[in-house]
PDB file of C-alpha atoms and ligand atoms in Angstrom:
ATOM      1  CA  UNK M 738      -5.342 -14.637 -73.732  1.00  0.00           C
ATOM      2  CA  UNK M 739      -5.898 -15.726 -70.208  1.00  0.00           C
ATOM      3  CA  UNK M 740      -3.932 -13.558 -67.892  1.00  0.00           C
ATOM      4  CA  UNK M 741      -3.598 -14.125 -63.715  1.00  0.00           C
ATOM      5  CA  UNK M 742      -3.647 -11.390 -61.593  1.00  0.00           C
ATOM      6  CA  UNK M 743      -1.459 -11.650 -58.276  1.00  0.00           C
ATOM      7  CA  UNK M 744      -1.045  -8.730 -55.963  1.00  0.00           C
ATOM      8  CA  UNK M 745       0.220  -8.252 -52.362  1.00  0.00           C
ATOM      9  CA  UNK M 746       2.680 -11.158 -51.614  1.00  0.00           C
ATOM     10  CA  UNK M 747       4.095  -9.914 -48.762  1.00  0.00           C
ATOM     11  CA  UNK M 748       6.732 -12.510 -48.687  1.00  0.00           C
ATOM     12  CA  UNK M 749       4.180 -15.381 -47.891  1.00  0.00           C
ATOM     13  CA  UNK M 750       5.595 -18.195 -49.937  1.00  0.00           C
ATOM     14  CA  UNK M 751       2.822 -21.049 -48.996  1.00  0.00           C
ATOM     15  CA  UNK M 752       0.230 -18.467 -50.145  1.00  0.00           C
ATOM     16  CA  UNK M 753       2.009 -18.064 -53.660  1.00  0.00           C
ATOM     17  CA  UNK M 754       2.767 -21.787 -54.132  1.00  0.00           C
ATOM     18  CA  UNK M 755      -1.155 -22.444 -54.149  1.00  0.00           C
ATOM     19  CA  UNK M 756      -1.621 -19.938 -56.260  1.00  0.00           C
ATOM     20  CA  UNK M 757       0.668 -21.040 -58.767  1.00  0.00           C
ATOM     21  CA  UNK M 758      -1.034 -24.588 -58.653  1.00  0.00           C
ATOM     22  CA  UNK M 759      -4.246 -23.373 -58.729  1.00  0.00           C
ATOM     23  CA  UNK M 760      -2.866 -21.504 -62.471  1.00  0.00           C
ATOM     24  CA  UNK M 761      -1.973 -25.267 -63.162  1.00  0.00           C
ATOM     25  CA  UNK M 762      -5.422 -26.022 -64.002  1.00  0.00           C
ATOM     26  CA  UNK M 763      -6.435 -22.743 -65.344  1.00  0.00           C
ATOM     27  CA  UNK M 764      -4.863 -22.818 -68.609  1.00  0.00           C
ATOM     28  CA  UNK M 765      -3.029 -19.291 -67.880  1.00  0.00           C
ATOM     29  CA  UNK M 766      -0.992 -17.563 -70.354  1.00  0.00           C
ATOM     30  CA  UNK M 767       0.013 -14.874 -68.498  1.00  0.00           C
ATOM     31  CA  UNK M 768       0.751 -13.851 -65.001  1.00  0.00           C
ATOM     32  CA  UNK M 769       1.224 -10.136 -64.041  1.00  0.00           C
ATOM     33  CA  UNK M 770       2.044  -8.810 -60.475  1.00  0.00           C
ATOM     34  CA  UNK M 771       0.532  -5.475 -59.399  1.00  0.00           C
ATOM     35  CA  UNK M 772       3.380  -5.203 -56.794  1.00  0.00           C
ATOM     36  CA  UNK M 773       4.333  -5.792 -53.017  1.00  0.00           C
ATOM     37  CA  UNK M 774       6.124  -8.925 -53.439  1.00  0.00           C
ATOM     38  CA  UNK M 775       7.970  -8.198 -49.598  1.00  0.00           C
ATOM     39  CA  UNK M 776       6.889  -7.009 -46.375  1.00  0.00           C
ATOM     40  CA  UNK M 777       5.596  -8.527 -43.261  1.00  0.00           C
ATOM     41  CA  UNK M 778       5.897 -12.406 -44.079  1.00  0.00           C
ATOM     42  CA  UNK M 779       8.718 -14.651 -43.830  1.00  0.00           C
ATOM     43  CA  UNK M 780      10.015 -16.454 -47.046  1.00  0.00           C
ATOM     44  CA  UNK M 781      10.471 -12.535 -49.098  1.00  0.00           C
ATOM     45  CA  UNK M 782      13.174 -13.954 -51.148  1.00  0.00           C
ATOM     46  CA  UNK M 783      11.830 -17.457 -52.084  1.00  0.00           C
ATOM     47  CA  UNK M 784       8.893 -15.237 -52.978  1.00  0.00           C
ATOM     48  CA  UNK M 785      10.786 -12.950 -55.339  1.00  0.00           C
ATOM     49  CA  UNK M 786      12.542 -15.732 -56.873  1.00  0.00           C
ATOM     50  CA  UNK M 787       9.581 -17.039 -57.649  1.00  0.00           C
ATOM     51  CA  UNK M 788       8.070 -13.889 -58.941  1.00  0.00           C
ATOM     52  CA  UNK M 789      10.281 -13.184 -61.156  1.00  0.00           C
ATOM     53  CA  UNK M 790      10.445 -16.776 -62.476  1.00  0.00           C
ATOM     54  CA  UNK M 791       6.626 -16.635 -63.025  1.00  0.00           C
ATOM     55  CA  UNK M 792       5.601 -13.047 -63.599  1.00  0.00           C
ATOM     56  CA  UNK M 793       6.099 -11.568 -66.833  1.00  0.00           C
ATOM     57  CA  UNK M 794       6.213  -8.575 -64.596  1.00  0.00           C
ATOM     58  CA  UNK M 795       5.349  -6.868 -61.321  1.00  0.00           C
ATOM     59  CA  UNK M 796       5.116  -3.488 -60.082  1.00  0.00           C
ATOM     60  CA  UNK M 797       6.760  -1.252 -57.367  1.00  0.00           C
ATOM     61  CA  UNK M 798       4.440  -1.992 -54.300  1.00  0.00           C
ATOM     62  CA  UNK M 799       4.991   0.452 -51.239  1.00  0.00           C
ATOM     63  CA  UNK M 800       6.665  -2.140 -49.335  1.00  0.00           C
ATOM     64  CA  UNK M 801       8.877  -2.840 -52.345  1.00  0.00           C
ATOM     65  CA  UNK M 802       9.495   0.771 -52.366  1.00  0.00           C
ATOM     66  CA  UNK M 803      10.024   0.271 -48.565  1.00  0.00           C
ATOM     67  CA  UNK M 804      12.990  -2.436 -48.515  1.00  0.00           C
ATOM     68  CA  UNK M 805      15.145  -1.607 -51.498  1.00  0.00           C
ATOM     69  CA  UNK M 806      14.920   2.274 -50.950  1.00  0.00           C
ATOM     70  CA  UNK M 807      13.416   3.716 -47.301  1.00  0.00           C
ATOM     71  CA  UNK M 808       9.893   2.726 -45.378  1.00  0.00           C
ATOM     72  CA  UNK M 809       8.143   6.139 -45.723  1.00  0.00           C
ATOM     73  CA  UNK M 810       5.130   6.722 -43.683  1.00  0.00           C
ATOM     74  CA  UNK M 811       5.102   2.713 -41.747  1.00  0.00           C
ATOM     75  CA  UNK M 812       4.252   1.745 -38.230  1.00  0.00           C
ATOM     76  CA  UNK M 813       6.800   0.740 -36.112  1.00  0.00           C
ATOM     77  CA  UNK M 814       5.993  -3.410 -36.946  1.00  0.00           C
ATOM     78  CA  UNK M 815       5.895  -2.908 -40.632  1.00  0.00           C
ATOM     79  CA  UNK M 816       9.377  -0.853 -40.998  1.00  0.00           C
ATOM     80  CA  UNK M 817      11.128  -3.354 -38.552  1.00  0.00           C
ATOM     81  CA  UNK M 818      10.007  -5.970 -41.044  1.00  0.00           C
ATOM     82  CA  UNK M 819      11.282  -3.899 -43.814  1.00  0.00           C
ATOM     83  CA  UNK M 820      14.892  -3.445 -42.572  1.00  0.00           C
ATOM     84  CA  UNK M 821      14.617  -7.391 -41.911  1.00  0.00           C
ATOM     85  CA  UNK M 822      13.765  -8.153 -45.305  1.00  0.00           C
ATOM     86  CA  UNK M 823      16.241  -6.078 -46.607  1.00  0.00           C
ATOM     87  CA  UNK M 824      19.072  -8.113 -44.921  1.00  0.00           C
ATOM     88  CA  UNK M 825      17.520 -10.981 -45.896  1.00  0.00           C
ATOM     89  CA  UNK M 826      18.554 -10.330 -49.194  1.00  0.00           C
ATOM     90  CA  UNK M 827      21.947  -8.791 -47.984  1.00  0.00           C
ATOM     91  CA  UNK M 828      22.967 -12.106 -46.313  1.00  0.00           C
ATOM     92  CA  UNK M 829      22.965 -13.872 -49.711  1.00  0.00           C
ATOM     93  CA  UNK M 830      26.336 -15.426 -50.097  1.00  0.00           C
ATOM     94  CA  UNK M 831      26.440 -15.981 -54.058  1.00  0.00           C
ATOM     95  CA  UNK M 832      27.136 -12.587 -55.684  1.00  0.00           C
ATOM     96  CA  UNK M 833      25.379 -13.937 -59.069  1.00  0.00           C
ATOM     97  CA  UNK M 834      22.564 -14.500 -57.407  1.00  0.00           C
ATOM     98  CA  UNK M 835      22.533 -11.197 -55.235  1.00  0.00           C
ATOM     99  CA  UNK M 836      22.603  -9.399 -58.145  1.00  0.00           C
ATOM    100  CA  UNK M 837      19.910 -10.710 -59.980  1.00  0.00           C
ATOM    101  CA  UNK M 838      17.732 -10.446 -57.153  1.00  0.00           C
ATOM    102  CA  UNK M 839      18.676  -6.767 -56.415  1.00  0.00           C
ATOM    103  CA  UNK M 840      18.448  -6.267 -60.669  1.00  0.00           C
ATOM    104  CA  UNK M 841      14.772  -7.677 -60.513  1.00  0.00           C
ATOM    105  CA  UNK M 842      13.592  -5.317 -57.569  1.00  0.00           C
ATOM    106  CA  UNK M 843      15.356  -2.304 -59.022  1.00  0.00           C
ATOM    107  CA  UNK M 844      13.283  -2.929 -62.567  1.00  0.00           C
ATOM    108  CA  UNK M 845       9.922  -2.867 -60.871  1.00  0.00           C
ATOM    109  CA  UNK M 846       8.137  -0.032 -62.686  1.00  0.00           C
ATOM    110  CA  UNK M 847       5.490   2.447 -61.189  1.00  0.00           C
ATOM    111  CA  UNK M 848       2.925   2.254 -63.856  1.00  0.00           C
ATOM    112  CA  UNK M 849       2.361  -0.555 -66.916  1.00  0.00           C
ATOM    113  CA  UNK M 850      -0.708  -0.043 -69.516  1.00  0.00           C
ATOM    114  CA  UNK M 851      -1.964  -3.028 -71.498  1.00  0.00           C
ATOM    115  CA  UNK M 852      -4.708  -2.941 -74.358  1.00  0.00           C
ATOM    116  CA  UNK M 853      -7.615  -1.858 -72.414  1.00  0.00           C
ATOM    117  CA  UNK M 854      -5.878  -1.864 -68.975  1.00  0.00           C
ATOM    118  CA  UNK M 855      -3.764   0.615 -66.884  1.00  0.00           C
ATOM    119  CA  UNK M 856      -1.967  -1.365 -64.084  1.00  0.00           C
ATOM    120  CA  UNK M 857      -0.591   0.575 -60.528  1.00  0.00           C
ATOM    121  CA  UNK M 858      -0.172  -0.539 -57.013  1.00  0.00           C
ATOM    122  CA  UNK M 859      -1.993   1.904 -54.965  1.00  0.00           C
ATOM    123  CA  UNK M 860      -4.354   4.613 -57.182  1.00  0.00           C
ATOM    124  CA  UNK M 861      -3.638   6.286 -61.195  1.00  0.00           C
ATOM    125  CA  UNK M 862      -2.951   9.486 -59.132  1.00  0.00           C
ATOM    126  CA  UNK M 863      -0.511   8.668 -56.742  1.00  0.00           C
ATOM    127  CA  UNK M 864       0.635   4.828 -57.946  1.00  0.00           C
ATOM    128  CA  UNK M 865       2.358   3.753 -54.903  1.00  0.00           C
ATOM    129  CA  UNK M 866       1.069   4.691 -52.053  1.00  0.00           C
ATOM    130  CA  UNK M 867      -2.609   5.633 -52.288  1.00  0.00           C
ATOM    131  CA  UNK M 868      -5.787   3.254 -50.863  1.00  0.00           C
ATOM    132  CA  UNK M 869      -8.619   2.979 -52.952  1.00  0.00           C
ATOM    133  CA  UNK M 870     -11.069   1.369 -50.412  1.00  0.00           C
ATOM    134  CA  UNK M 871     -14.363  -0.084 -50.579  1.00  0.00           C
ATOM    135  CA  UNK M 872     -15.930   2.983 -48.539  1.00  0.00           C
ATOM    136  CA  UNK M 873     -14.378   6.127 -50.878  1.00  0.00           C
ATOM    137  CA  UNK M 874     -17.211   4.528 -53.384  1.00  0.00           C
ATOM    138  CA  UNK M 875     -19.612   6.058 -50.762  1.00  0.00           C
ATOM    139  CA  UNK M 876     -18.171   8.696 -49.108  1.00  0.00           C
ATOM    140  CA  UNK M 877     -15.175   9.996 -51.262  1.00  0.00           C
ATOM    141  CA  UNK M 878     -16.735  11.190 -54.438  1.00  0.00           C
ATOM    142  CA  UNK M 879     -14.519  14.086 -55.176  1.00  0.00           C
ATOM    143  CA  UNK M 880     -11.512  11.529 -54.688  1.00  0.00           C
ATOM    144  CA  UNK M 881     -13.341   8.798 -56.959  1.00  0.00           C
ATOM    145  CA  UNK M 882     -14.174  11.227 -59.798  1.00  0.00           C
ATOM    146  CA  UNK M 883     -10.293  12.515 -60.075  1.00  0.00           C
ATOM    147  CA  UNK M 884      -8.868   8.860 -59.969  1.00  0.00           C
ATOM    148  CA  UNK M 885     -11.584   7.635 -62.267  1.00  0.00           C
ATOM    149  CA  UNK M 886     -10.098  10.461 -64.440  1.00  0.00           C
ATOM    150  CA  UNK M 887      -7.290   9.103 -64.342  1.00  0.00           C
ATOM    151  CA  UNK M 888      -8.678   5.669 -66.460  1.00  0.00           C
ATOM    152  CA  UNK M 889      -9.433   4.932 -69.587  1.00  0.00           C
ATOM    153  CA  UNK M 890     -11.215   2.075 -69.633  1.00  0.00           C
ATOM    154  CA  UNK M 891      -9.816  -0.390 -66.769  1.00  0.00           C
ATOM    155  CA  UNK M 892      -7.649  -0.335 -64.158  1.00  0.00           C
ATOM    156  CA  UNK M 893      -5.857  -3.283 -62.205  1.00  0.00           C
ATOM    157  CA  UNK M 894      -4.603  -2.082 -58.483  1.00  0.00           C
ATOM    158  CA  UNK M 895      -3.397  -3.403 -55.227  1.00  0.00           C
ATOM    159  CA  UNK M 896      -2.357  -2.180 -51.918  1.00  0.00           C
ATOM    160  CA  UNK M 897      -5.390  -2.807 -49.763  1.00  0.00           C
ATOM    161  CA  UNK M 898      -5.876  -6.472 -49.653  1.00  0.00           C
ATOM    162  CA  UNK M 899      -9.291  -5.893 -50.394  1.00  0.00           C
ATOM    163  CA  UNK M 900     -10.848  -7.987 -53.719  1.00  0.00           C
ATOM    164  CA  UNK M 901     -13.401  -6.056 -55.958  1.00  0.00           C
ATOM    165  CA  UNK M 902     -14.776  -4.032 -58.553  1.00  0.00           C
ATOM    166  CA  UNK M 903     -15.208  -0.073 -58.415  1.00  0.00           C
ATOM    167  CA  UNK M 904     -17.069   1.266 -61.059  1.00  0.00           C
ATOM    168  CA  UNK M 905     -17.588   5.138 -62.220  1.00  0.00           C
ATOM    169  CA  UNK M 906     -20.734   4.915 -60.967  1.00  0.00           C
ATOM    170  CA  UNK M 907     -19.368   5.095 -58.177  1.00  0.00           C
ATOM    171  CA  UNK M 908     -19.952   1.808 -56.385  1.00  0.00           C
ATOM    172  CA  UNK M 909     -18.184  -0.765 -55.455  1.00  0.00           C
ATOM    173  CA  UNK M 910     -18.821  -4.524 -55.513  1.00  0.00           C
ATOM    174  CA  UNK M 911     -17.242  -7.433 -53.778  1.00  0.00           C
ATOM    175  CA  UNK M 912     -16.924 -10.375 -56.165  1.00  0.00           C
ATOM    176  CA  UNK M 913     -19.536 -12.234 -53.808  1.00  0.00           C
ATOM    177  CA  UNK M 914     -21.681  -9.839 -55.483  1.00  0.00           C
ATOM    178  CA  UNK M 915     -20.510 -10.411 -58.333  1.00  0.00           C
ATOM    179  CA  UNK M 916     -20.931 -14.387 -58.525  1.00  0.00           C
ATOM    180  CA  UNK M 917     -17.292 -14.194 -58.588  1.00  0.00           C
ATOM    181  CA  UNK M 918     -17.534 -12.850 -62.364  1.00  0.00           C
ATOM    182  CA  UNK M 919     -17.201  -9.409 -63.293  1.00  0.00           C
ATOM    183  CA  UNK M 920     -17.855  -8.988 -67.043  1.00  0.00           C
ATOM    184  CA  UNK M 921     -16.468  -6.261 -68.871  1.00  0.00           C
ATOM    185  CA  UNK M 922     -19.318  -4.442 -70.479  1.00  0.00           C
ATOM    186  CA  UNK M 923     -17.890  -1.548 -72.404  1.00  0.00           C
ATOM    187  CA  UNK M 924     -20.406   1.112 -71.041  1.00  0.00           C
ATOM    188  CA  UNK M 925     -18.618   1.600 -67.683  1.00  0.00           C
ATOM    189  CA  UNK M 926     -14.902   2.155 -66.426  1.00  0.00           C
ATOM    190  CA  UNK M 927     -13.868  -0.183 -63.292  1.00  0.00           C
ATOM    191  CA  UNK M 928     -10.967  -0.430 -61.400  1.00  0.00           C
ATOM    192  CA  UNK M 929     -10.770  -4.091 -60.882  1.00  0.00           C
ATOM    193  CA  UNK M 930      -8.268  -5.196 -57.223  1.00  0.00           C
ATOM    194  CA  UNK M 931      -7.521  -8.729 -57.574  1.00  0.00           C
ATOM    195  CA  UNK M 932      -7.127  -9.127 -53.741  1.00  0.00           C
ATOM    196  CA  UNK M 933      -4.039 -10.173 -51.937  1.00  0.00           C
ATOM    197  CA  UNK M 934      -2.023 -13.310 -51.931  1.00  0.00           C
ATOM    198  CA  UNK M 935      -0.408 -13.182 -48.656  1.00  0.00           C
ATOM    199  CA  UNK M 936      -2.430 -11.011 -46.480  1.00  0.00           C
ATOM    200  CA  UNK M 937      -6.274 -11.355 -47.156  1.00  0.00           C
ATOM    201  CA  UNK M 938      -7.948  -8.317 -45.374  1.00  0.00           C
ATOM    202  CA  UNK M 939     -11.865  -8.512 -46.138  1.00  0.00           C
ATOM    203  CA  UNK M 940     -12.074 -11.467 -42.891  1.00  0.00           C
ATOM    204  CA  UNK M 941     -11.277 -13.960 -45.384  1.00  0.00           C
ATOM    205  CA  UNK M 942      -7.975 -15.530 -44.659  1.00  0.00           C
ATOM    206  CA  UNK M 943      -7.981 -17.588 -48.064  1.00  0.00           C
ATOM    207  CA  UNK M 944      -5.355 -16.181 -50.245  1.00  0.00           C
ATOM    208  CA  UNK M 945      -6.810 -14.167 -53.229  1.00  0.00           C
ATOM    209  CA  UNK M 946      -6.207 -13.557 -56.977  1.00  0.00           C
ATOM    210  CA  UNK M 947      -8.071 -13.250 -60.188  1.00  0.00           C
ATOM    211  CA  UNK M 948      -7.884 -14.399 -63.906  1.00  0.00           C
ATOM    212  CA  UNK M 949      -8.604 -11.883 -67.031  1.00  0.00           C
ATOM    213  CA  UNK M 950      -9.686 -14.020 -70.058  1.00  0.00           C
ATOM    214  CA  UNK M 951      -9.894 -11.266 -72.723  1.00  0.00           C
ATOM    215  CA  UNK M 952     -11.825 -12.949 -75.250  1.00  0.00           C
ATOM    216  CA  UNK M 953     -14.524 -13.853 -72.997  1.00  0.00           C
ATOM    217  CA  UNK M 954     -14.249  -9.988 -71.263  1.00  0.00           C
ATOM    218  CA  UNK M 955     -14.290 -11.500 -67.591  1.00  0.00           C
ATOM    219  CA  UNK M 956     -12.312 -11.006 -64.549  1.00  0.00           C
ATOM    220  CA  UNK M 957     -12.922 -14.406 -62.617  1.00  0.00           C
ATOM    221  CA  UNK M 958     -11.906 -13.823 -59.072  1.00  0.00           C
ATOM    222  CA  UNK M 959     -11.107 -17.037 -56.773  1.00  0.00           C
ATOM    223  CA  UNK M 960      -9.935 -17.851 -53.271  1.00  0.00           C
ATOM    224  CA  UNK M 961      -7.821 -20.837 -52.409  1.00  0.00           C
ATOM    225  CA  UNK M 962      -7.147 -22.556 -48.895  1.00  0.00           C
ATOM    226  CA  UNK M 963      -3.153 -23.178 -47.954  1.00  0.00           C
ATOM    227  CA  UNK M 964      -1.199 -23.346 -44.834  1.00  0.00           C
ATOM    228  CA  UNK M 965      -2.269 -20.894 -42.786  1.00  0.00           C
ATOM    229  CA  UNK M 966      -0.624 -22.337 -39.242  1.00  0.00           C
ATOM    230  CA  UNK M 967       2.695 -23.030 -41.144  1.00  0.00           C
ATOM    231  CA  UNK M 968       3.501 -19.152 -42.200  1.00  0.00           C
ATOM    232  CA  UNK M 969       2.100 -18.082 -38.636  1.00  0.00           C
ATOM    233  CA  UNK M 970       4.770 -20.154 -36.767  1.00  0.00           C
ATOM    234  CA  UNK M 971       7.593 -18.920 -38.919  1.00  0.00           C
ATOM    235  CA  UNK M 972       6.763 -15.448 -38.680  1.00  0.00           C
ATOM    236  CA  UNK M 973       5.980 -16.203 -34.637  1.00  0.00           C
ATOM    237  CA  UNK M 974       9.922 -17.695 -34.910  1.00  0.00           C
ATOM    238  CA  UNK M 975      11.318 -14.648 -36.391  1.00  0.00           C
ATOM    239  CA  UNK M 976      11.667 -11.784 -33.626  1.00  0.00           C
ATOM    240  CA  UNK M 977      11.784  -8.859 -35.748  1.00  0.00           C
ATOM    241  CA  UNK M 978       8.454  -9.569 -36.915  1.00  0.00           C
ATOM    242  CA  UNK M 979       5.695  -8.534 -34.882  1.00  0.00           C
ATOM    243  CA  UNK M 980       3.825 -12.188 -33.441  1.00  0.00           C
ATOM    244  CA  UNK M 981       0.656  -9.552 -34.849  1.00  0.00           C
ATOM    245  CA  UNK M 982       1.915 -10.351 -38.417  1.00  0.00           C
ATOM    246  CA  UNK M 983       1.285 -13.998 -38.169  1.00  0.00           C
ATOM    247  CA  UNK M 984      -1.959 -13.982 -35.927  1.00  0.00           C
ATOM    248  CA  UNK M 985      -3.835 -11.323 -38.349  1.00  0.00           C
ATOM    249  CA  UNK M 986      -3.514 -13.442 -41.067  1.00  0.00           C
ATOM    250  CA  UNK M 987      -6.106 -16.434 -39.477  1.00  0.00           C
ATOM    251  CA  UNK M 988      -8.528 -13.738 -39.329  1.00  0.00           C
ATOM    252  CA  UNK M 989      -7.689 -12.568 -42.825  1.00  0.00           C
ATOM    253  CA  UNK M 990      -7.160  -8.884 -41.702  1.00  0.00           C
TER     254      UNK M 990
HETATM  255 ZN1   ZN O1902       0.359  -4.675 -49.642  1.00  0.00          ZN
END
């Protein structure tokens, strides 16, 4: 079974239609979300739509969380785009479709476990709304060893944009360290983050996302061009989202 990894949308349709033709050619069986389909970009419900055409299933992401409940804990730019999302999908004029939409969002689940692999958004502690970054490999231990307690084997998050591979070691390893390949080896738990589709943060603007083939026990991570300008001049047309929404993502932070 090939399966794709997609994470952190963030309502950035042009980033998800080149992942989904970069699957073309990938020979994908599978395609899982680890959550925050909305948020910050412009097209969120073209992007749930297609989500849930796609996916065989995604997970609550904080800005999920966010726009069909309350923003808890956001900066002034990212709650403004959260109320605008949300009426977004209140302005829909076909009740049908409303109501699937609304249906889809209110089934995203917290937590999914797979074979080998637990799934969140943010951490196995607090799934939601906790970072895992790069630097708690070197200078959180106490907070690595009680997540890595928290896995099995593997563990597919989100929620920082950031694409990589922490292992119980701990460390952490980019996947240009990695040759792009991170092979499962049996002798070590990792937390695997496939990166973010719609809002690259490692000064990469190329949209992100991986592939698990299972028989071959590899993660393949890859990064695909797509039109940057176009989502930065809608967002720069919309006036409740910050011009700072569009602009951050040519620097891929
Ligand atoms: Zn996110």
């Amino acid at each position: 079974m090939r399966i794709a990894i997609i994470s952190d949308i963030h309502g950035n349709l042009e980033a998800l239609q080149a992942v989904f033709a970069h699957m073309e050619n990938e020979r994908v069986d599978r395609v899982i979300c680890l959550g925050d389909i909305l948020g910050y970009g412009p097209d969120p419900v073209a992007c749930v739509d297609l989500v849930s055409a796609r996916c065989e299933w995604s997970l609550m992401g904080n800005h999920d969380f966010g726009v069909l409940y309350e923003p808890t804990n956001f900066n002034a730019s990212a709650e403004q785009a959260a109320f605008w999302t949300r009426a977004q999908f209140e302005a829909e004029t076909d009740p049908e479709r409303a109501r699937r939409r609304w249906d889809f969002l209110g089934r995203l689940r917290v937590r999914v476990s797979f074979g080998e692999f637990l799934c969140v958004h943010g951490t196995p502690r607090r799934p939601i709304n906790e970072y895992l970054f790069p630097d708690d490999a070197l200078n959180s231990p106490v907070k690595m060893q009680q997540i890595f307690e928290r896995v099995e084997h593997y563990c597919l998050v989100g929620h920082t944009h950031v694409p990589g591979v922490f292992t119980n070691e701990p460390d952490f390893y980019p996947p240009d360290d990695l040759g792009g390949v991170y092979r499962l080896n049996g002798n070590e738990k990792a937390i695997i983050n496939p990166g973010s589709v719609g809002q690259p943060r490692d000064l990469d603007p190329r949209s992100s996302y991986a592939i698990l083939d299972e028989d071959a026990r590899e993660v393949h991570f890859h990064r695909l061009t797509y039109d940057v300008d176009a989502v930065v001049a809608k967002i720069h047309a919309i006036a409740e989202l910050s011009d700072w929404l569009g602009d951050r993502l040519r620097d891929g932070r």
